[in-house]
mmCIF file of C-alpha atoms and ligand atoms in Angstrom:
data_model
loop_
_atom_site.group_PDB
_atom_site.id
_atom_site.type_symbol
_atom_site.label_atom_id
_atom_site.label_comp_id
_atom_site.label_asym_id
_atom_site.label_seq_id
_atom_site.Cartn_x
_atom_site.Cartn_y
_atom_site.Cartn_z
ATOM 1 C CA UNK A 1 -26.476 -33.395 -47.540
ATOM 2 C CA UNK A 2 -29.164 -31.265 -46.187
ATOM 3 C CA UNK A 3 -31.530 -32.106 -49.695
ATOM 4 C CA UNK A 4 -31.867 -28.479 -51.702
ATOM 5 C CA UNK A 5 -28.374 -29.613 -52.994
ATOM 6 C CA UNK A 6 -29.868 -31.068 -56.378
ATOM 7 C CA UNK A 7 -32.751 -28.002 -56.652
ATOM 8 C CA UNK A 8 -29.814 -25.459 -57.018
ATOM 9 C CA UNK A 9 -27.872 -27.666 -59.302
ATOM 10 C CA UNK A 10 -31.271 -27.918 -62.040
ATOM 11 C CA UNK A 11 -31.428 -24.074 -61.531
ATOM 12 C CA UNK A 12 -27.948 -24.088 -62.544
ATOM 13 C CA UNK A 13 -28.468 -26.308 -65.784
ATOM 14 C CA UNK A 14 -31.460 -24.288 -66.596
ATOM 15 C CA UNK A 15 -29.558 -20.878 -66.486
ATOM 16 C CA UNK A 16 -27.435 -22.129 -69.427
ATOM 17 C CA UNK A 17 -24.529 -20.701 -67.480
ATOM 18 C CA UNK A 18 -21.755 -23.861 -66.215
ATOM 19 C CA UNK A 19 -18.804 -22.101 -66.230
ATOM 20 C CA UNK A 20 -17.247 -20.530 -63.329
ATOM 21 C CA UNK A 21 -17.986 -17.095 -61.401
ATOM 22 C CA UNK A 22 -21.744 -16.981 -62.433
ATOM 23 C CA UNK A 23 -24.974 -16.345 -60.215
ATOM 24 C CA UNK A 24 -24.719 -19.274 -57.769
ATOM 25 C CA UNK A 25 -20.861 -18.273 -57.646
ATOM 26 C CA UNK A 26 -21.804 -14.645 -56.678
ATOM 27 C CA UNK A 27 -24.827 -15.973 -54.185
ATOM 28 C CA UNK A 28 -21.795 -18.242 -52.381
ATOM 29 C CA UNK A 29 -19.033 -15.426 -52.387
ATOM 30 C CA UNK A 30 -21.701 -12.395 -51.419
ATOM 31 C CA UNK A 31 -22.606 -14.991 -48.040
ATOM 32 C CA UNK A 32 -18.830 -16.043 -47.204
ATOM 33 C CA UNK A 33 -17.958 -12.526 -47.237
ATOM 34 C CA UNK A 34 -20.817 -11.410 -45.195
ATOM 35 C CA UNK A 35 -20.819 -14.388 -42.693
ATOM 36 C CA UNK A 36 -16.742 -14.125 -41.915
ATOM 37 C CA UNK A 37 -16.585 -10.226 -42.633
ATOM 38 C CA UNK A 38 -13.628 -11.111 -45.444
ATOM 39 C CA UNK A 39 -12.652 -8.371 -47.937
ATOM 40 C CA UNK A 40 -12.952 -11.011 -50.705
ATOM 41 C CA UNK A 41 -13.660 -14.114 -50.788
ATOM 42 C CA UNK A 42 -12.905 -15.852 -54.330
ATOM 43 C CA UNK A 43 -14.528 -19.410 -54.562
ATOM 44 C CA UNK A 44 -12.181 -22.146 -55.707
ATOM 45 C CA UNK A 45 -11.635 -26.127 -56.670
ATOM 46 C CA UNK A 46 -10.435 -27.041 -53.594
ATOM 47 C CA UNK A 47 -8.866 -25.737 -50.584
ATOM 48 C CA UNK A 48 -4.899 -26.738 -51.948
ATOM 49 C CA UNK A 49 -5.724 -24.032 -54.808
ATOM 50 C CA UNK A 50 -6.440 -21.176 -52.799
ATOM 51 C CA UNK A 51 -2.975 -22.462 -50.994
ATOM 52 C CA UNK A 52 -1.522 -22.761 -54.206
ATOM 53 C CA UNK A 53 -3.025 -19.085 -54.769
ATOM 54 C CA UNK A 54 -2.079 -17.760 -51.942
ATOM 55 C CA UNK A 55 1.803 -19.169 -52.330
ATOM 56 C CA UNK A 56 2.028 -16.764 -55.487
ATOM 57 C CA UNK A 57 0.150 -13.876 -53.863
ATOM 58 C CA UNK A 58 2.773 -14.327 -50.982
ATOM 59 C CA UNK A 59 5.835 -14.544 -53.819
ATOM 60 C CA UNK A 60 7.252 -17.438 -52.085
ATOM 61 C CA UNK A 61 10.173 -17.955 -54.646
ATOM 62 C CA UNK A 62 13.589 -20.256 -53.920
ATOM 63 C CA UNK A 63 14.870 -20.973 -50.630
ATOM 64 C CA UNK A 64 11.972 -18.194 -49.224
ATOM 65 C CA UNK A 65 11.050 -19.716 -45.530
ATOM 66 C CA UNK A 66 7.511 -20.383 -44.629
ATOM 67 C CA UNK A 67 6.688 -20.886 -41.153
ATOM 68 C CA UNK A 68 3.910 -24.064 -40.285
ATOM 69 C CA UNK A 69 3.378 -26.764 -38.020
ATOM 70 C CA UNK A 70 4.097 -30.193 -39.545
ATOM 71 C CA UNK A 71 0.575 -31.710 -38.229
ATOM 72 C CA UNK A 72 -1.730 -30.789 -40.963
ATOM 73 C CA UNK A 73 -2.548 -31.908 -44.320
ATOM 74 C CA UNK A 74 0.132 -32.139 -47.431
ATOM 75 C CA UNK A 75 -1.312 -28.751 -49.465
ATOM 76 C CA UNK A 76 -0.503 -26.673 -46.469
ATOM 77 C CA UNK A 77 3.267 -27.762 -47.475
ATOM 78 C CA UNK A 78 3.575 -28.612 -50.551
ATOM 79 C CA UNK A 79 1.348 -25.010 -51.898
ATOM 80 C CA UNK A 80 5.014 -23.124 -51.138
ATOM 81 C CA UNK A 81 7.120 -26.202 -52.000
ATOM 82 C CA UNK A 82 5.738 -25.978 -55.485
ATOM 83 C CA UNK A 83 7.102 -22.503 -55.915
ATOM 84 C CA UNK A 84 10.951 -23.312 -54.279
ATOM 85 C CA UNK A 85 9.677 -22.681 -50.929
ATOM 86 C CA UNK A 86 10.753 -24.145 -47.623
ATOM 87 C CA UNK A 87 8.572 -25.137 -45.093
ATOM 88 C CA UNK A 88 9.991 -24.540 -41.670
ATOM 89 C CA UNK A 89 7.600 -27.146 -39.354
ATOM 90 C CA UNK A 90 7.422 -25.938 -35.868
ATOM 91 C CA UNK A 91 5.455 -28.087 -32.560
ATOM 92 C CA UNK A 92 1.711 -27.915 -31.739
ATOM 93 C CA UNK A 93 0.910 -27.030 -28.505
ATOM 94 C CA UNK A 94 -0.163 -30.141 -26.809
ATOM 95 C CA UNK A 95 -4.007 -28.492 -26.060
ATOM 96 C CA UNK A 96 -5.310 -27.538 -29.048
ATOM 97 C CA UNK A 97 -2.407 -29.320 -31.568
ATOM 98 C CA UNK A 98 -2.146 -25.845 -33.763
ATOM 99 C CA UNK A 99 1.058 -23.916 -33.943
ATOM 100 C CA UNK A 100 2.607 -23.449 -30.550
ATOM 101 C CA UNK A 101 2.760 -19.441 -30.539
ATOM 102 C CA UNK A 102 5.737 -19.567 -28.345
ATOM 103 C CA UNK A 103 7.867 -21.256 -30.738
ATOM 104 C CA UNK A 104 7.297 -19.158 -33.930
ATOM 105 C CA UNK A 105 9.885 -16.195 -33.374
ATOM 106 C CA UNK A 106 12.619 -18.895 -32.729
ATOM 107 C CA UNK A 107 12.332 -20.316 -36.045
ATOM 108 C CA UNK A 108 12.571 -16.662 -38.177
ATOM 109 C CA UNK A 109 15.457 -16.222 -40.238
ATOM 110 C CA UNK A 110 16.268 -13.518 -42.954
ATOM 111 C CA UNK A 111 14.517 -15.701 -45.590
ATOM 112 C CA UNK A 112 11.510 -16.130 -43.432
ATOM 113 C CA UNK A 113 8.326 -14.587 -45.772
ATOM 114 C CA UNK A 114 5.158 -15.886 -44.417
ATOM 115 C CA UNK A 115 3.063 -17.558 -41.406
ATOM 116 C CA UNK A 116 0.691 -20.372 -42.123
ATOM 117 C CA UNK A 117 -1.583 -21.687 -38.850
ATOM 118 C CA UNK A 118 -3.614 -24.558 -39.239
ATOM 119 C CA UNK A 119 -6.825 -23.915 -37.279
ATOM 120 C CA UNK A 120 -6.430 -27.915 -36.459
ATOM 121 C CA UNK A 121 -10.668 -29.237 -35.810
ATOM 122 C CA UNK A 122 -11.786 -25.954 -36.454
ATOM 123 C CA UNK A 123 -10.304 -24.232 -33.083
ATOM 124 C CA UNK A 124 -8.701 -20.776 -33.478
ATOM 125 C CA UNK A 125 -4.907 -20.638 -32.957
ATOM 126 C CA UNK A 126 -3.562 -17.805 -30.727
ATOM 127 C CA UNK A 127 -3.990 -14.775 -33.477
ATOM 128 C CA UNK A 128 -3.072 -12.386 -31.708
ATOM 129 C CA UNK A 129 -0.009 -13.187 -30.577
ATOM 130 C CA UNK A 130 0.740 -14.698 -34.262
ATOM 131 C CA UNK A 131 -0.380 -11.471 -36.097
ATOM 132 C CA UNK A 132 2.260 -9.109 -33.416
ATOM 133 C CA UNK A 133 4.882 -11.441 -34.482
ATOM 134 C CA UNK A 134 4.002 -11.506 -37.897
ATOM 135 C CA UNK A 135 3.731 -7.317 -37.386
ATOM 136 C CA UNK A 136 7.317 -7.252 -35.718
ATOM 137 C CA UNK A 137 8.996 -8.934 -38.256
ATOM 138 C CA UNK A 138 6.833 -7.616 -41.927
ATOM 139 C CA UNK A 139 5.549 -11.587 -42.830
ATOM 140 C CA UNK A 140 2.473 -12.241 -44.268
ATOM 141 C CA UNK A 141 -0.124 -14.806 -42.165
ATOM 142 C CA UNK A 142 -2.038 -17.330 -44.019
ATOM 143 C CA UNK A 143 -4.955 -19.153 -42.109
ATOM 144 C CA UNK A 144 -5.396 -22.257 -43.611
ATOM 145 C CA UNK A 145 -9.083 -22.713 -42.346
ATOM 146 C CA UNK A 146 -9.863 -25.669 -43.812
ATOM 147 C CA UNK A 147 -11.488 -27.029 -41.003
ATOM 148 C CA UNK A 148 -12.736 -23.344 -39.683
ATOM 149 C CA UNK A 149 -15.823 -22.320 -40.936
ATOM 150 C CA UNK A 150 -18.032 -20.787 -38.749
ATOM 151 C CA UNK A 151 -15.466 -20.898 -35.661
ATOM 152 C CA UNK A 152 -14.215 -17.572 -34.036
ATOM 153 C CA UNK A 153 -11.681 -16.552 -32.230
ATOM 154 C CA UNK A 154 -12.292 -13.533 -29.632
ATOM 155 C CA UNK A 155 -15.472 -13.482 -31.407
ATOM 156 C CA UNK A 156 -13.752 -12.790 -35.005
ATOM 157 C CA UNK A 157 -14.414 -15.455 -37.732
ATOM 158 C CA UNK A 158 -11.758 -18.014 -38.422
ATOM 159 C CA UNK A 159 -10.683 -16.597 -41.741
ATOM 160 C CA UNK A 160 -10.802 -13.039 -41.386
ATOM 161 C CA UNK A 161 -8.060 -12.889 -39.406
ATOM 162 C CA UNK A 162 -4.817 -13.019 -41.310
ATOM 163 C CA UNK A 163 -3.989 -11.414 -44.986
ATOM 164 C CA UNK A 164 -5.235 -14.354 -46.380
ATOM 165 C CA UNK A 165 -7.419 -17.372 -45.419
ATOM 166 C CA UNK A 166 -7.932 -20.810 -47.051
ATOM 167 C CA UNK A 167 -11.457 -23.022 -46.665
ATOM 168 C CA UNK A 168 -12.015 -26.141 -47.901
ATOM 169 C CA UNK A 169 -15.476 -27.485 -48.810
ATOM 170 C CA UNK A 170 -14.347 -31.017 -49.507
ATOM 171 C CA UNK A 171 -16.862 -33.999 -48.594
ATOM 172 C CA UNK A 172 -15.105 -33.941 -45.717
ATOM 173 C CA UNK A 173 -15.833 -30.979 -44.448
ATOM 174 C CA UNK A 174 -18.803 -29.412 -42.520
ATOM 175 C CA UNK A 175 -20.092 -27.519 -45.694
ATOM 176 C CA UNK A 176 -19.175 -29.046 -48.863
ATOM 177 C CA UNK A 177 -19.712 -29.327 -52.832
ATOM 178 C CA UNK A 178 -17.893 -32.650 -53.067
ATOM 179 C CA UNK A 179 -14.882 -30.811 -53.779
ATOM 180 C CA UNK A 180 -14.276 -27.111 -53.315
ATOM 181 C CA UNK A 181 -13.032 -24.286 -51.454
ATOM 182 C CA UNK A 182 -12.172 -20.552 -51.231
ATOM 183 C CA UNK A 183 -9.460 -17.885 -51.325
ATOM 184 C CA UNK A 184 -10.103 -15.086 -48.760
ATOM 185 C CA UNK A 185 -8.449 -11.828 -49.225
ATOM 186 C CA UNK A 186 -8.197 -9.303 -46.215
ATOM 187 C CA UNK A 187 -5.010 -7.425 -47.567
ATOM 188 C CA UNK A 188 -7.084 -5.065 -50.090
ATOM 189 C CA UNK A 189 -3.348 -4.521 -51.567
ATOM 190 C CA UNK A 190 -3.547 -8.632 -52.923
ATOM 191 C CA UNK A 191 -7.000 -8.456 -54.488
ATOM 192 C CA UNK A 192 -6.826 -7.706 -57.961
ATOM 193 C CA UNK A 193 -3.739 -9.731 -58.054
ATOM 194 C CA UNK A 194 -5.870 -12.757 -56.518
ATOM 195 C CA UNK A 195 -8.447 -12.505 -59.112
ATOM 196 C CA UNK A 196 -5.872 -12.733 -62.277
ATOM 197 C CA UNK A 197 -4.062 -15.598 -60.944
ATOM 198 C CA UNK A 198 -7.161 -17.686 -60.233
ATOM 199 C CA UNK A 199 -8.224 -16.476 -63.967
ATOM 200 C CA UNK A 200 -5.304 -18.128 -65.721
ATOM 201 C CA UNK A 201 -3.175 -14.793 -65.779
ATOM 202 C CA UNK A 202 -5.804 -12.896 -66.877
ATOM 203 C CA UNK A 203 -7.822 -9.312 -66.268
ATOM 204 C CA UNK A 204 -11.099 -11.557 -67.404
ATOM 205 C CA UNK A 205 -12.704 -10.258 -63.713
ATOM 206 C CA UNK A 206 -11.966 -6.629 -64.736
ATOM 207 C CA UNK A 207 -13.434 -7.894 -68.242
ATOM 208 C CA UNK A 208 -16.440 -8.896 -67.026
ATOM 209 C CA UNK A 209 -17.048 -5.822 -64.975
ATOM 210 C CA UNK A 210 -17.035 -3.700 -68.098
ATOM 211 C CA UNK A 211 -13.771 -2.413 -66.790
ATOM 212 C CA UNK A 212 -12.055 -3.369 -69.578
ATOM 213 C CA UNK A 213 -13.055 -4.018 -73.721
ATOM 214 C CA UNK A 214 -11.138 -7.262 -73.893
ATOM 215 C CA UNK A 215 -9.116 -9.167 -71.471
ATOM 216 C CA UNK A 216 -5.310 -10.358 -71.947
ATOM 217 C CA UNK A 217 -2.465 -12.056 -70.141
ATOM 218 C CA UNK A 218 -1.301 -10.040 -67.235
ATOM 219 C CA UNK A 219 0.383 -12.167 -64.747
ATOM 220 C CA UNK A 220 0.935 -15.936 -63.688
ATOM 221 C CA UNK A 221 -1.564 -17.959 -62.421
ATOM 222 C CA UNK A 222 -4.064 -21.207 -63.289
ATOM 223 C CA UNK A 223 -7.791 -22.234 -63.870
ATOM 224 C CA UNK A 224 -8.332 -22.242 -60.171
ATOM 225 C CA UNK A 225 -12.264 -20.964 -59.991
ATOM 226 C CA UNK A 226 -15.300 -24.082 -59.899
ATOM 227 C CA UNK A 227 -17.949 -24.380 -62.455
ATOM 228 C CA UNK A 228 -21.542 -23.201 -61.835
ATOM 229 C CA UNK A 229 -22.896 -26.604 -60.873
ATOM 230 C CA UNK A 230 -20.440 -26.792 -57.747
ATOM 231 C CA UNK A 231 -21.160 -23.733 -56.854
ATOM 232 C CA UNK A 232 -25.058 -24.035 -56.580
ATOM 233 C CA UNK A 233 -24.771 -27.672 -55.116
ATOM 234 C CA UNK A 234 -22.366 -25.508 -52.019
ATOM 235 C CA UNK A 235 -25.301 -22.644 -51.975
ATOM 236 C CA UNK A 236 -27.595 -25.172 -50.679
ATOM 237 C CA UNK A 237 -24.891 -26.305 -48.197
ATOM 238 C CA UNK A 238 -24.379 -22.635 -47.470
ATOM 239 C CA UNK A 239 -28.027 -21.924 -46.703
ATOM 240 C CA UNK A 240 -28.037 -24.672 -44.225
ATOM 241 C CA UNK A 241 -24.777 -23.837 -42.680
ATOM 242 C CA UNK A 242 -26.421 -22.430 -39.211
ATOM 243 C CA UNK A 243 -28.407 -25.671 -38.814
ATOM 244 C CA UNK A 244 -25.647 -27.697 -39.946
ATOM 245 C CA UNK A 245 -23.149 -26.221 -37.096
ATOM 246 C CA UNK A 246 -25.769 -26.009 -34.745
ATOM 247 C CA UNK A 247 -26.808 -30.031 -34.925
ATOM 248 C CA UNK A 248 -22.484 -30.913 -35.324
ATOM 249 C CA UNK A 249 -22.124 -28.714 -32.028
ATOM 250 C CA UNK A 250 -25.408 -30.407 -30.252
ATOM 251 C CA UNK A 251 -23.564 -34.115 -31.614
ATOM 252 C CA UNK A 252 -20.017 -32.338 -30.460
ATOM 253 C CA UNK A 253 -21.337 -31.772 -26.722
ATOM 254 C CA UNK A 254 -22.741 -34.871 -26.657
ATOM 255 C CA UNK A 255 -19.392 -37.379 -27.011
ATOM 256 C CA UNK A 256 -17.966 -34.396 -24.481
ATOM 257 C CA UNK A 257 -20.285 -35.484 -21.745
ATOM 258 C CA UNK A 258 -20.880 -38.790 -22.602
ATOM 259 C CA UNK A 259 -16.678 -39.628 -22.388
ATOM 260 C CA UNK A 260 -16.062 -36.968 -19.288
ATOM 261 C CA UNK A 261 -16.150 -40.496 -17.037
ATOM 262 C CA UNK A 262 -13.431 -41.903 -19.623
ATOM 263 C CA UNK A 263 -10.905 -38.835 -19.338
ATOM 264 C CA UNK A 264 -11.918 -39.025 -15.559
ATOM 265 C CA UNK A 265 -10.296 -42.964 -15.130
ATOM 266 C CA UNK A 266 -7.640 -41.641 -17.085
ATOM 267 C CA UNK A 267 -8.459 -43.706 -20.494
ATOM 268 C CA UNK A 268 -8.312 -41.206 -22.860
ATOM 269 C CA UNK A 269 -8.470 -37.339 -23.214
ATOM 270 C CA UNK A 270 -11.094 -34.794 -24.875
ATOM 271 C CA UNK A 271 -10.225 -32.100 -27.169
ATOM 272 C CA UNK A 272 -9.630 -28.554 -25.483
ATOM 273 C CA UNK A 273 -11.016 -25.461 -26.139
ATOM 274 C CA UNK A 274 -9.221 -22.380 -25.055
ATOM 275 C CA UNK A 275 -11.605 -20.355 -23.200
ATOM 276 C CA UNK A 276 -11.349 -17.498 -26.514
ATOM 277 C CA UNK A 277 -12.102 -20.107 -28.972
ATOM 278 C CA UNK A 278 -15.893 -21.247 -29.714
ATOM 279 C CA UNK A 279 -15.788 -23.993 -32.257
ATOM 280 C CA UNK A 280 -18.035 -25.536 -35.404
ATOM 281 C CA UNK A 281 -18.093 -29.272 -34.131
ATOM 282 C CA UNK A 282 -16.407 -30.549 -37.172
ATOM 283 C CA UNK A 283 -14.119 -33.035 -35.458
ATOM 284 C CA UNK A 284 -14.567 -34.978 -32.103
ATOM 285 C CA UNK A 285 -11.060 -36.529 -31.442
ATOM 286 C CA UNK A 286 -9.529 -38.148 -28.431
ATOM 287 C CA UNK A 287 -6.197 -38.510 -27.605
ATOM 288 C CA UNK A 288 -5.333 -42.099 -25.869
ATOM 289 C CA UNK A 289 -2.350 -42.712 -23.225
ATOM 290 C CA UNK A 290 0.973 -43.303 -24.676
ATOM 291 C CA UNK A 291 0.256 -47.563 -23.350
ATOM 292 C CA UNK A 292 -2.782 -47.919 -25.298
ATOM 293 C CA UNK A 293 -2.178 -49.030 -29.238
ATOM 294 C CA UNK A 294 -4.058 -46.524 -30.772
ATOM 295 C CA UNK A 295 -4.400 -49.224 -33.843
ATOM 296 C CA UNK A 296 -5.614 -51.626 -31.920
ATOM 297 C CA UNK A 297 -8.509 -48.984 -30.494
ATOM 298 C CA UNK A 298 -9.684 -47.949 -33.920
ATOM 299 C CA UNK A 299 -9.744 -51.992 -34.776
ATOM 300 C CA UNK A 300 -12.078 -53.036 -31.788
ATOM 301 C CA UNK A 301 -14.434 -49.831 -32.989
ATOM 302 C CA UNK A 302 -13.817 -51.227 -36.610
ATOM 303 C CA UNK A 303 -15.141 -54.513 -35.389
ATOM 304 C CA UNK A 304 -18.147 -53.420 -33.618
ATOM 305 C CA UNK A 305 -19.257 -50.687 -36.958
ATOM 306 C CA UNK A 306 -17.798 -47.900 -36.026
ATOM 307 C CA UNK A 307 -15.720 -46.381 -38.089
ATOM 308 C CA UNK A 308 -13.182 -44.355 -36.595
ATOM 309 C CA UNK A 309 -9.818 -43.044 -37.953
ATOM 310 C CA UNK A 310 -6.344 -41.629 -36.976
ATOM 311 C CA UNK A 311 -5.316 -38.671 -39.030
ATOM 312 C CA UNK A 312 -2.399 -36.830 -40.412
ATOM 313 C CA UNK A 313 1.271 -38.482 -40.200
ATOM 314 C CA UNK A 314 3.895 -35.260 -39.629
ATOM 315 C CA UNK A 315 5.140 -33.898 -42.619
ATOM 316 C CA UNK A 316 7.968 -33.333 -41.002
ATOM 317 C CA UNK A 317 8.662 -37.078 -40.785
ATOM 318 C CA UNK A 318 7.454 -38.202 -44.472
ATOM 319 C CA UNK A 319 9.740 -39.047 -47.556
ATOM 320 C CA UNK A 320 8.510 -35.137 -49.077
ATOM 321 C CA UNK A 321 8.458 -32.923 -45.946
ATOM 322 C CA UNK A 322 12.115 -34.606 -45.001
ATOM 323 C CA UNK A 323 13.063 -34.036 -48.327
ATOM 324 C CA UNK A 324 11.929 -29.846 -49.253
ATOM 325 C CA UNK A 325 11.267 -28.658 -45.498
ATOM 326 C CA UNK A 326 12.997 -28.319 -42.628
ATOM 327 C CA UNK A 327 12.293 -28.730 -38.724
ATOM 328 C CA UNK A 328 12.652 -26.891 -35.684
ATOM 329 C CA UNK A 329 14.180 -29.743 -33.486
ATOM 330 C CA UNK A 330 12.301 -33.217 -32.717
ATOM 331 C CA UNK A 331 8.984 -32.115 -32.681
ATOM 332 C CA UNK A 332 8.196 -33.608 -29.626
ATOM 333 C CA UNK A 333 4.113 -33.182 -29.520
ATOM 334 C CA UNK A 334 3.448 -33.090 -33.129
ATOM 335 C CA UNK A 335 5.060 -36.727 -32.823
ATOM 336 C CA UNK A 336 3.128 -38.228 -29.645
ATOM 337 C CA UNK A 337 -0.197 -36.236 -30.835
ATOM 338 C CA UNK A 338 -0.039 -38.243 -33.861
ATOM 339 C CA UNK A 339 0.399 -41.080 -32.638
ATOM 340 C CA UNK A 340 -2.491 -41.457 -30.110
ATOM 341 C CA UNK A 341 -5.195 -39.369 -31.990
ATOM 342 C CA UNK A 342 -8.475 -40.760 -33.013
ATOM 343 C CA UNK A 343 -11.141 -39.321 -35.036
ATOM 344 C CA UNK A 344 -14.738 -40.745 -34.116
ATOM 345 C CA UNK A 345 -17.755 -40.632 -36.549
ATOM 346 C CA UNK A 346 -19.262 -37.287 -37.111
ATOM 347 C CA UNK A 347 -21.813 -35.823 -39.325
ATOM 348 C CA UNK A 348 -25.045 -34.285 -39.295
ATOM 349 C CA UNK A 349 -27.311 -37.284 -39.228
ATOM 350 C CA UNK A 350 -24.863 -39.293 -36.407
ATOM 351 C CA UNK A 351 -27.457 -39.197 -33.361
ATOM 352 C CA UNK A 352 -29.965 -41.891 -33.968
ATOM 353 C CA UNK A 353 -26.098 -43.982 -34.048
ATOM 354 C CA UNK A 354 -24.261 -42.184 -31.286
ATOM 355 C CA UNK A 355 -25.206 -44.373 -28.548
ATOM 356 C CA UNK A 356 -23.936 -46.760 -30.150
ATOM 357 C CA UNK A 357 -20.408 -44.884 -30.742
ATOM 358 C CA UNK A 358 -20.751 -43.944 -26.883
ATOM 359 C CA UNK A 359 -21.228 -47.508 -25.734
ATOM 360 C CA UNK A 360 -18.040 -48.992 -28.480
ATOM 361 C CA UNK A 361 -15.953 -46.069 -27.378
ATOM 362 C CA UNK A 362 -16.473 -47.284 -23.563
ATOM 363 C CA UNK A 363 -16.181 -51.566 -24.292
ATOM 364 C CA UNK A 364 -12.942 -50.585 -26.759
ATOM 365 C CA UNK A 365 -11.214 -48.645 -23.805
ATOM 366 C CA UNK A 366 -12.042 -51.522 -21.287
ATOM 367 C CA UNK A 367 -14.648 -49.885 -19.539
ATOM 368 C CA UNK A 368 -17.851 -51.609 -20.537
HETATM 369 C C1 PLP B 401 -5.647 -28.384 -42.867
HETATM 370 C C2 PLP B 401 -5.986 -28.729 -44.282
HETATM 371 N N1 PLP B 401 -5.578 -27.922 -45.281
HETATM 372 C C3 PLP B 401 -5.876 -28.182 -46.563
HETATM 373 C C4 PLP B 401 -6.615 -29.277 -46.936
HETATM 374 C C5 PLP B 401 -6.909 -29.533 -48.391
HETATM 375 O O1 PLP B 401 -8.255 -29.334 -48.685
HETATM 376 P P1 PLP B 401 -8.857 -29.687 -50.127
HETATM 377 O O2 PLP B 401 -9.153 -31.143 -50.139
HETATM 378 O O3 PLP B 401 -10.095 -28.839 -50.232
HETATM 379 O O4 PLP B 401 -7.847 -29.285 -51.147
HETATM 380 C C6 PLP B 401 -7.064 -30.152 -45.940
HETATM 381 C C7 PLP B 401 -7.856 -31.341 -46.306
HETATM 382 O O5 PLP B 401 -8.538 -31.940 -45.544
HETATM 383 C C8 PLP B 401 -6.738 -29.877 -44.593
HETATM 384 O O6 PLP B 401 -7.115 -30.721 -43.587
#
């Protein structure tokens, strides 16, 4: 937490106002807009409703195809399995571990309707070649850029990209409000249709506005907007957010140089950038050689206070994806990826600790 958290959460109180899409709401949705250049953005929960969101706006209904790779978190899935949808996983390319480009136009059928990339660590996937197939064939793209604030790809902001865009601000996550997250709209077409579902089916926006002298039941859709007091706890986050990205890259290039001598003697590898990406710093992960036990690794950190962490297991290979999705062959990198990746500690007050990361990083690989 950066500490003006609290401040903007007893200005909240005072205002009288807790429910959702008040001042702090508008001060957080005026700055995501601005900062990604987004049509709309619409604050939510958490980032699996604006999938959930974003699976209606889509009109993903039974047996409809949606195109995704299986390493990422369960709401990227399960958003379009809740409304009959199928999740076609496809491979990660073994750089970056988002959607491997090259695959996607292999795995399009008749019942294909959208594209979701994962922008995996908060590095861009390859949008351009995603939004010409996505052109080619009428699908919508979804950027589930959970991980993605305040990355760009050829210099555009993760999340402006596609139709739509997901962001989480879980505690997780480089800015945060405990839990939250946001819908953003680039398709001006899906706007007004975002706003009623994330108002319970209602015109209550166009209410609000004056547009309208009472508001009623116009479509589907849920209580998917936060209350007032997430909102201004996520403003202070949001007021921060240069500093914040700027100390998470500083921490970021540090483990890069301090583990080049590691990759060099072949003990593990550093994350990739493609040259078009520039990244946020959320995540430092390393991938280990298929002969080290990846368990092991995070134990010996475990055991010397660091706490370091694999992350997601394939959809494609647990009880649920197996059960509603379906895969384009074996999966071959998705599957080895997972395996050997570890997450090392990050977060914005890491670097009075990091040398002591650096130096159970080097004794854990043998190299100390
Ligand atoms: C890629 C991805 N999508 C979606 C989510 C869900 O985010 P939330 O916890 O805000 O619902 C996560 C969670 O970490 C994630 O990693």
């Amino acid at each position: 937490m950066v500490g003006t958290e609290l401040d903007y959460v007893r200005q909240a109180h005072a205002r009288l106002q807790l429910a959702g899409d008040g001042h702090f709401t508008a001060l957080c949705s005026r700055w995501l807009e601005s900062t990604i250049g987004c049509q709309r953005a619409l604050l939510t929960h958490s980032c699996t409703a604006a999938l959930e969101m974003a699976a209606i706006l889509a009109e993903i209904g039974p047996g409809d195809e949606v195109i995704m790779p299986s390493y990422t978190f369960v709401s990227t899935a399960n958003a379009f399995v809740m409304r009959g949808g199928v999740p076609v996983f496809v491979d990660v390319r073994a750089d970056t571990m988002n959607i491997d480009e090259s695959l996607i136009a292999a795995a399009i059928t008749e019942r294909t309707k959208a594209i979701v990339v994962v922008h995996y660590a908060g590095v861009g996937c390859e949008m351009d070649t995603i939004l010409e197939i996505a052109r080619r064939h009428g699908l919508l793209v979804i950027e589930d850029a959970a991980h993605g604030l305040m990355s760009r790809y050829r210099g555009r902001p993760l999340g402006s990209i596609g139709h739509l865009a997901t962001l989480s601000f879980h505690e997780t996550k480089n800015i945060m409000s405990g839990e939250g997250g946001a819908l953003l709209v680039n398709d001006a077409a899906l706007e007004e249709r975002a706003q009623i579902i994330r108002e319970k089916g209602t015109d209550r926006t166009r209410f609000m506005a004056g547009q309208v002298d009472r508001y009623t039941w116009q479509d589907i859709g849920s209580s998917y907007l936060p209350g007032e007091m997430t909102a201004a706890f996520l403003w202070g986050q949001m007021e921060a957010a240069d500093q914040i990205t700027y100390r998470r890259l500083a921490l970021w290039d540090r483990y890069h140089r301090n583990l080049a001598e590691l990759e060099r003697e072949g003990l593990l590898q550093r994350p990739r950038h493609p040259a078009e990406c520039s990244g946020n710093g959320h995540m430092y992960q390393v991938l280990l050689p298929e002969s080290t036990d990846a368990a092991a690794f995070i134990q010996k950190l475990g055991a010397a206070g660091v706490g370091a962490v694999s992350h997601y297991v394939p959809l494609h290979s647990s009880p649920a994806g197996r059960r509603f999705g379906r895969s384009m062959g074996p999966l071959p990198n998705t599957t080895s990826l997972a395996r050997r990746l570890v997450r090392l500690p990050m977060w914005i007050g890491l670097e009075p600790e990091q040398g002591r990361v650096f130096e159970a990083v080097h004794r854990a690989c043998g190299n100390a």
